[in-house]
Short mmCIF file of C-alpha atoms in Angstrom, two decimals:
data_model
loop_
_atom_site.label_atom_id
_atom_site.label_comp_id
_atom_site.label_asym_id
_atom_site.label_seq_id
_atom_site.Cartn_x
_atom_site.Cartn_y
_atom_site.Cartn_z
CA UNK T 22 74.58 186.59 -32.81
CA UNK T 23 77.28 185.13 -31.09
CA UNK T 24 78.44 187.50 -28.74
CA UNK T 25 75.07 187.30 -27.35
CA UNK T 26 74.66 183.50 -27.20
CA UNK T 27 77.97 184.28 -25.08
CA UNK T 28 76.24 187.09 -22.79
CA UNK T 29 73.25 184.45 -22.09
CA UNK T 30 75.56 181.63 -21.66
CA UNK T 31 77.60 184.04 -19.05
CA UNK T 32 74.05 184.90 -17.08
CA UNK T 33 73.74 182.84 -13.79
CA UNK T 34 70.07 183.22 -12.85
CA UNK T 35 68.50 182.28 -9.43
CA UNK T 36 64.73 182.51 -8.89
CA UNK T 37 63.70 184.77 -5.53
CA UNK T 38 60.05 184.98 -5.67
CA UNK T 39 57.19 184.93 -6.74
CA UNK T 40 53.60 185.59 -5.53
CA UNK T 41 49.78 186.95 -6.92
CA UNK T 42 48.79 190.00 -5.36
CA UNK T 43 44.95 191.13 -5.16
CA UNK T 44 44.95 195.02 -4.71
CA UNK T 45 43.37 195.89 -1.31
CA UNK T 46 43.99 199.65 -1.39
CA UNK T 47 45.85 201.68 -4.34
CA UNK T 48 49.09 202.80 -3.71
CA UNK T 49 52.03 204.89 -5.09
CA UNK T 50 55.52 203.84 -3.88
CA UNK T 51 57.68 206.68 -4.36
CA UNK T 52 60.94 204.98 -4.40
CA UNK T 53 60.03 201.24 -5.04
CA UNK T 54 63.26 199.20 -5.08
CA UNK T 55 63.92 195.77 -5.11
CA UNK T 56 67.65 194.39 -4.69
CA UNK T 57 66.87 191.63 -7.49
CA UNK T 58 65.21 192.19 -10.88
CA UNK T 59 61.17 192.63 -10.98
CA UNK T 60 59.21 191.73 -13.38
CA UNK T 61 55.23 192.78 -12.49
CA UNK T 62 52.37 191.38 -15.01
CA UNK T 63 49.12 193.03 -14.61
CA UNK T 64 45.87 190.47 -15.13
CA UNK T 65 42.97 193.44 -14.53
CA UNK T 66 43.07 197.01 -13.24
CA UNK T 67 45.51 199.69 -13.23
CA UNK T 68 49.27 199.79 -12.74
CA UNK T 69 51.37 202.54 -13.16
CA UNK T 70 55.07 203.56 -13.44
CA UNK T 71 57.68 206.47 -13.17
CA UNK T 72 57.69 210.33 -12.88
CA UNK T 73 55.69 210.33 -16.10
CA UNK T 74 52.90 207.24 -14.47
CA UNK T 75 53.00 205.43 -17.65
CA UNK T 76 50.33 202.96 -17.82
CA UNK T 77 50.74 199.51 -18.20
CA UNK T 78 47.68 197.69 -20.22
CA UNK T 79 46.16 194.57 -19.13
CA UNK T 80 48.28 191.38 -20.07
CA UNK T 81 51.21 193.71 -20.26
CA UNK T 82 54.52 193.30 -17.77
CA UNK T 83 56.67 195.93 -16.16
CA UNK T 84 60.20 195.35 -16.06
CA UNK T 85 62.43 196.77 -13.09
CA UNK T 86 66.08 196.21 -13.24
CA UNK T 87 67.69 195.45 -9.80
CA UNK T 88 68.74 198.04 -7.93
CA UNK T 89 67.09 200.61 -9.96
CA UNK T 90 64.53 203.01 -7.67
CA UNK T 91 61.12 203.36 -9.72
CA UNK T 92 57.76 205.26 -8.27
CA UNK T 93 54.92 202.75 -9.12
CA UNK T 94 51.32 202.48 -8.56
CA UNK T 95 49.23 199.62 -7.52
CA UNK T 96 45.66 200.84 -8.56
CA UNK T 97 43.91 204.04 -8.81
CA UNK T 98 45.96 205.63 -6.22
CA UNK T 99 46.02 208.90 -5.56
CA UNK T 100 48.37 211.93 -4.23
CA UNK T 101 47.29 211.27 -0.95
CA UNK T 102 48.22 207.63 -1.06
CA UNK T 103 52.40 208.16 -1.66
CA UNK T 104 54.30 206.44 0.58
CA UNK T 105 58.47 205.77 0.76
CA UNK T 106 59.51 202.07 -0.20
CA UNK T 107 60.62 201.73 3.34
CA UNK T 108 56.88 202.59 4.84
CA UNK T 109 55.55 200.67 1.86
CA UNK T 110 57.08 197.55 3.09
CA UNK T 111 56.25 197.84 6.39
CA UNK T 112 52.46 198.14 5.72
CA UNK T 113 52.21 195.72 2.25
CA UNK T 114 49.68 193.52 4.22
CA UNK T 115 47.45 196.73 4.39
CA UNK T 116 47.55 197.20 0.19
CA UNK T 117 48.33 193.65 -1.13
CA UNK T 118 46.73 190.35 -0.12
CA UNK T 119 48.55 187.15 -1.89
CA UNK T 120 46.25 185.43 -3.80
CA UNK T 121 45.93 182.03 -5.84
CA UNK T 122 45.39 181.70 -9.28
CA UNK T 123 42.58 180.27 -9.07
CA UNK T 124 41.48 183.00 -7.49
CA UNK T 125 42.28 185.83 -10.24
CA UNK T 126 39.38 184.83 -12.56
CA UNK T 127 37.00 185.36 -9.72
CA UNK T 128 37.77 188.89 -8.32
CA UNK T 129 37.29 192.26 -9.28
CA UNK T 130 39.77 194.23 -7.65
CA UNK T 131 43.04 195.01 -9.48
CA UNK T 132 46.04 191.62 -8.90
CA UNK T 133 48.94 191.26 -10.67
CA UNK T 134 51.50 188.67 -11.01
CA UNK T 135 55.44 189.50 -9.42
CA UNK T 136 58.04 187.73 -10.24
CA UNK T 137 61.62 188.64 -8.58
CA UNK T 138 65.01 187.06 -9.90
CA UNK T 139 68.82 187.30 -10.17
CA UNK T 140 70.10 187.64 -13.24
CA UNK T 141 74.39 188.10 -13.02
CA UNK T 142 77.19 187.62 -15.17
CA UNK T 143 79.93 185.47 -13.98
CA UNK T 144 77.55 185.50 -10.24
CA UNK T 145 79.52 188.62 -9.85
CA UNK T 146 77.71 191.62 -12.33
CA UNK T 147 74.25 192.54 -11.73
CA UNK T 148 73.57 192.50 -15.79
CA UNK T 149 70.66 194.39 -16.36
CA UNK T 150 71.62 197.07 -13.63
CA UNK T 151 74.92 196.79 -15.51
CA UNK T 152 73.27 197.80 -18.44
CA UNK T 153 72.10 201.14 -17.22
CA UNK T 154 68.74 200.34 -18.60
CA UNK T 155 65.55 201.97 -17.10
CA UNK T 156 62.03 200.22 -16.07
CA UNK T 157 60.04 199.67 -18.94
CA UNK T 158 56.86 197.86 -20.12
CA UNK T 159 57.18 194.61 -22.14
CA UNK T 160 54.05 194.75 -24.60
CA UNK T 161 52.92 192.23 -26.85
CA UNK T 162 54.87 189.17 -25.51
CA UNK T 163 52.05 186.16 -24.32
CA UNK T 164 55.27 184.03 -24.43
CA UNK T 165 56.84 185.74 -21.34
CA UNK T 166 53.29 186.19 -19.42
CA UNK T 167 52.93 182.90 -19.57
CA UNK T 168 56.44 182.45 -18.31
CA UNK T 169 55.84 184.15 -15.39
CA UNK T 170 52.89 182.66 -14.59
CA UNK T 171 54.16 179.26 -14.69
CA UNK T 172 56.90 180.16 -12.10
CA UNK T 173 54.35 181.30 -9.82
CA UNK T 174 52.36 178.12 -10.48
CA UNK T 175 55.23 175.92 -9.57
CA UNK T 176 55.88 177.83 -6.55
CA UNK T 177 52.83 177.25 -5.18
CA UNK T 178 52.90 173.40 -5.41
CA UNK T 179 54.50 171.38 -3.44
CA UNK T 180 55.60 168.76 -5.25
CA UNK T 181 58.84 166.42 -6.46
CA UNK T 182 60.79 168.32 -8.41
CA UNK T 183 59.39 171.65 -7.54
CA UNK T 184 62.93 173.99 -7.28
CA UNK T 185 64.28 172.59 -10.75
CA UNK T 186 61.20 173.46 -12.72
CA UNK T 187 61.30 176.71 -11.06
CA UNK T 188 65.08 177.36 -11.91
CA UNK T 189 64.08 176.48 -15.49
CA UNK T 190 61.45 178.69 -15.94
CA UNK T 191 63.06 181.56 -14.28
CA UNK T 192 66.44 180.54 -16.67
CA UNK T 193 63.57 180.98 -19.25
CA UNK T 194 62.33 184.25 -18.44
CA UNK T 195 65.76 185.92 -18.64
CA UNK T 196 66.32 184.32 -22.03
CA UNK T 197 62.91 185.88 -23.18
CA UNK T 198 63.55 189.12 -22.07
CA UNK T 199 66.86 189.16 -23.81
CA UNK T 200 65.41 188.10 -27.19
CA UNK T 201 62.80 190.97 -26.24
CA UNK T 202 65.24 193.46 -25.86
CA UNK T 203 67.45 192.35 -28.91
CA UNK T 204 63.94 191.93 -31.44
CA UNK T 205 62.58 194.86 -30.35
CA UNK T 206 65.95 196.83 -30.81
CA UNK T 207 65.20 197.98 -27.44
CA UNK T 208 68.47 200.04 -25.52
CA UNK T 209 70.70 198.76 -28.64
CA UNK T 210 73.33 201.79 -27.28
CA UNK T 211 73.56 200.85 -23.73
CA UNK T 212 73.90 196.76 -24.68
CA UNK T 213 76.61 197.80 -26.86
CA UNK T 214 78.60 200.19 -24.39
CA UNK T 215 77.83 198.59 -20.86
CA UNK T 216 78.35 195.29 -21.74
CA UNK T 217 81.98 195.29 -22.92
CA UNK T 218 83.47 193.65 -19.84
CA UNK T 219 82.50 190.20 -22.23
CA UNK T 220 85.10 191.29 -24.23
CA UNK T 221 88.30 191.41 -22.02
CA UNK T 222 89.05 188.75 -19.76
CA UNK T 223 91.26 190.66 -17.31
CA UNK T 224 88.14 192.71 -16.18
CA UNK T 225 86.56 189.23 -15.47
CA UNK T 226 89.66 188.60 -13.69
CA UNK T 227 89.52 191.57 -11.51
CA UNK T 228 85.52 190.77 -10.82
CA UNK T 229 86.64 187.30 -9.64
CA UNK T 230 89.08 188.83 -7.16
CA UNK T 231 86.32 190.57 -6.03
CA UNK T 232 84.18 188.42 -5.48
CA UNK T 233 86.67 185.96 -4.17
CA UNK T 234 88.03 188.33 -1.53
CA UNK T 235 84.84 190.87 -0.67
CA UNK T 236 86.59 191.55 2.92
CA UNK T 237 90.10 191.98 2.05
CA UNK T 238 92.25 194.66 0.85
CA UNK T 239 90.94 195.76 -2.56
CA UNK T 240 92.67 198.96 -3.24
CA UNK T 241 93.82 200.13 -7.06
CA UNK T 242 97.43 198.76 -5.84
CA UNK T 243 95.49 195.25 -5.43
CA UNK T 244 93.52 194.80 -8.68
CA UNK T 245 96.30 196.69 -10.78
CA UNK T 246 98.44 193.75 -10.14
CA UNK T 247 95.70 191.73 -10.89
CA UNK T 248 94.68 193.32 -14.07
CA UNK T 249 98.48 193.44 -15.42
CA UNK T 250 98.10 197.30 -15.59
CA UNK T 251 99.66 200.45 -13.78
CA UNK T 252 97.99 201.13 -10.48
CA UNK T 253 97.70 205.02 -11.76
CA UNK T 254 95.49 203.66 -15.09
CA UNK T 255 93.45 200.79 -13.30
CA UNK T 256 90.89 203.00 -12.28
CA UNK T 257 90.70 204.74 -15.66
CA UNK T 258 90.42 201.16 -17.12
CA UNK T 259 87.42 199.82 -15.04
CA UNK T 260 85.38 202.67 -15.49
CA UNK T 261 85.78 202.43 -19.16
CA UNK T 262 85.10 199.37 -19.84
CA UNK T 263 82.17 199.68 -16.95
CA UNK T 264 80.68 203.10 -16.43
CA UNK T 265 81.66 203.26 -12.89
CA UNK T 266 84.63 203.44 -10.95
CA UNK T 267 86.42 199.87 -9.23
CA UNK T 268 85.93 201.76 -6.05
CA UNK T 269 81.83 202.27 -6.29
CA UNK T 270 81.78 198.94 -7.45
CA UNK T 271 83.27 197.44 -4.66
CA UNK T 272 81.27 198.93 -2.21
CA UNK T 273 78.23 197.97 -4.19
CA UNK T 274 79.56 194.05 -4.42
CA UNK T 275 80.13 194.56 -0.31
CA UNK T 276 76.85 195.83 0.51
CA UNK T 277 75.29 192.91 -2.11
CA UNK T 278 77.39 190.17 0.46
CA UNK T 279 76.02 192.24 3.74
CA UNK T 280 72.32 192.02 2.45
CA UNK T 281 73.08 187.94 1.97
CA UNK T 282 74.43 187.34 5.23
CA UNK T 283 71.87 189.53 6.69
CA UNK T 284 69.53 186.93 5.30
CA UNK T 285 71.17 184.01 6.04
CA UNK T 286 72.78 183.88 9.03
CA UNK T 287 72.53 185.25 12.25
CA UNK T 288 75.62 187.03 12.66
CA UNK T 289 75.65 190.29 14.41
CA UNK T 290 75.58 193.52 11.82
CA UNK T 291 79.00 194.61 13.56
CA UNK T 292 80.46 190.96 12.31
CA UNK T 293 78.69 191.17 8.88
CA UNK T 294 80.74 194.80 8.50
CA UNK T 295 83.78 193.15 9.37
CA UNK T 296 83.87 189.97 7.02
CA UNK T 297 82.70 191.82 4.10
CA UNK T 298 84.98 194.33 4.27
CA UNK T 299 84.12 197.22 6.68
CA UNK T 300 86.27 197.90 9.96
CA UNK T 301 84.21 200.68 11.44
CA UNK T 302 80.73 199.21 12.40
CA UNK T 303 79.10 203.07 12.50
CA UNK T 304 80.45 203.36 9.10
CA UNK T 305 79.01 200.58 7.64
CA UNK T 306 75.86 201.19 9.03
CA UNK T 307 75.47 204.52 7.26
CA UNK T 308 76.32 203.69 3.84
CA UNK T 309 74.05 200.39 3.79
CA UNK T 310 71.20 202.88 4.67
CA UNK T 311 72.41 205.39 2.46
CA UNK T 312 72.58 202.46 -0.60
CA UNK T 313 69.25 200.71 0.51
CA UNK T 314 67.27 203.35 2.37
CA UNK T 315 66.66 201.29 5.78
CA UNK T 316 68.87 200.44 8.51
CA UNK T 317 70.72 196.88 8.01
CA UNK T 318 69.18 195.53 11.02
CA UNK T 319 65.99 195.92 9.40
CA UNK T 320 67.12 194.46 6.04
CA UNK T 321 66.82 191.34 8.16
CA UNK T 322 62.89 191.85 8.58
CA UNK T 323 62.41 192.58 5.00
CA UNK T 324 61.88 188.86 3.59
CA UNK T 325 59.04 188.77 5.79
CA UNK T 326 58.05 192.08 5.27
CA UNK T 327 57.89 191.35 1.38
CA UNK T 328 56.99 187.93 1.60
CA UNK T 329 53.24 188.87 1.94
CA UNK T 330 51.08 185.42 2.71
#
């Protein structure tokens, strides 16, 4: 129990957003994808998920990792109403109309309840896409529905006080869904094997250099010195303790920066290559549209693409 009191105490969580959707026409996103971890709960109607379309009961929630590309449906959609996440973002006004709660009880059409958040260890490690988890459907749990529904509440008021309560409920929710996982037994394998990096504080070192220096030289030479091993084993090390090699992580942590400068500043993309890491502008471009399936310059439209009022 106390190694994870110590994973939750390790868990930096920061609340995105949050919104009510009425269903205006059904839809099946091929490829959604969210950078930050979704959690959907469905009041009435149909909601669907993965190459399989499991259904998700009323009162239930859907759980997406970040990161991790799911096919969902909003409604009774049909073959004929697939679309990419990219085109699915740039027509969301078209199949999802923000709502009020106070407007759920009175409508007919299908509305759920979406909740995005970050959820990372050390505000370096991604932890649920660290834990190689898939999607899945949180049944049974009126404790985290009501959760979610209190961040949205919050949101929508605009009164003292308003971002704490928020960060606490959101702080909340990832607690909840980690006593889920552990009660329910749920993924017991990949908790055990993707989360060793707890365990071995020179890894933590090596993410804090990371973080700490996102546009400088980070070769194996680099973070074997500061991991204390051979340059020829630090690779070998990383990826055992974290499924991937130091390299793909980097590049991962890099694009993560580019999407939050994107966002926040107004830098050009060919300055946001350079400080987090990325000489060659051309290059850059490809591999952010190769990680996140849309060019960076139209990451920037994308909080107002998602942001559906």
């Amino acid at each position: 129990m106390e190694y994870y009191n110590k994973v939750i105490e390790s868990v930096g969580v920061r609340y995105t957003r949050g919104n009510n959707y009425k269903v205006e026409r059904p839809i099946t996103v091929t490829d959604y994808l969210e950078p930050e971890n979704t959690v959907i709960l469905l009041h009435q109607g149909t909601l669907k998920f993965g190459d399989e379309q499991e259904l998700v009961n009323e009162g239930e929630i859907l759980f997406i990792p970040a990161g991790r590309a799911c096919k969902v449906s909003f409604g009774q959609a049909t073959k004929r109403n697939e679309m990419s996440n990219n085109s699915f973002l740039e027509n969301k006004k078209k199949h999802l109309q923000s709502i009020s709660f106070k407007d759920i009880k009175s409508i007919e059409e299908d509305c759920i309840t979406l909740v995005t958040f970050e959820a990372k260890v050390f505000d370096v490690v991604n932890f649920f896409n660290s834990l190689g988890i898939p999607p899945f459907i949180i049944r049974f749990n009126d404790r985290l529905a009501s959760i979610i529904e209190d961040v949205v509440k919050e949101s929508e008021q605009n009164i003292p006080g308003k971002e704490r309560t928020i960060k606490i409920h959101t702080e909340l929710l990832v607690v909840e869904l980690v006593r889920h996982i552990l009660k329910n037994r749920l993924f017991v394998e990949e908790m055990s094997t993707n989360s060793t990096y707890f365990k071995d504080p020179r890894l933590i070192d090596m993410f804090n250099y990371i973080k700490k220096n996102i546009g400088g030289d980070l070769s194996n030479k680099v973070l074997a010195k500061v991991a204390n091993v051979s340059e020829d084993y630090v690779g070998q090390y990383f990826k055992m303790l974290t499924g991937i090699n130091p390299q793909d992580y980097i590049e991962y942590q890099r694009m993560e920066a580019a999407v939050e400068l994107l966002r926040t500043t107004k830098k050009s993309i060919r300055d946001i290559g350079k400080e987090v890491g990325y000489k060659d502008t051309a290059y850059f471009c490809r591999r952010f549209k190769m990680m996140y399936g849309l060019p960076a310059g139209k990451m920037r439209r994308r909080e107002s693409l998602i942001n559906v009022q």
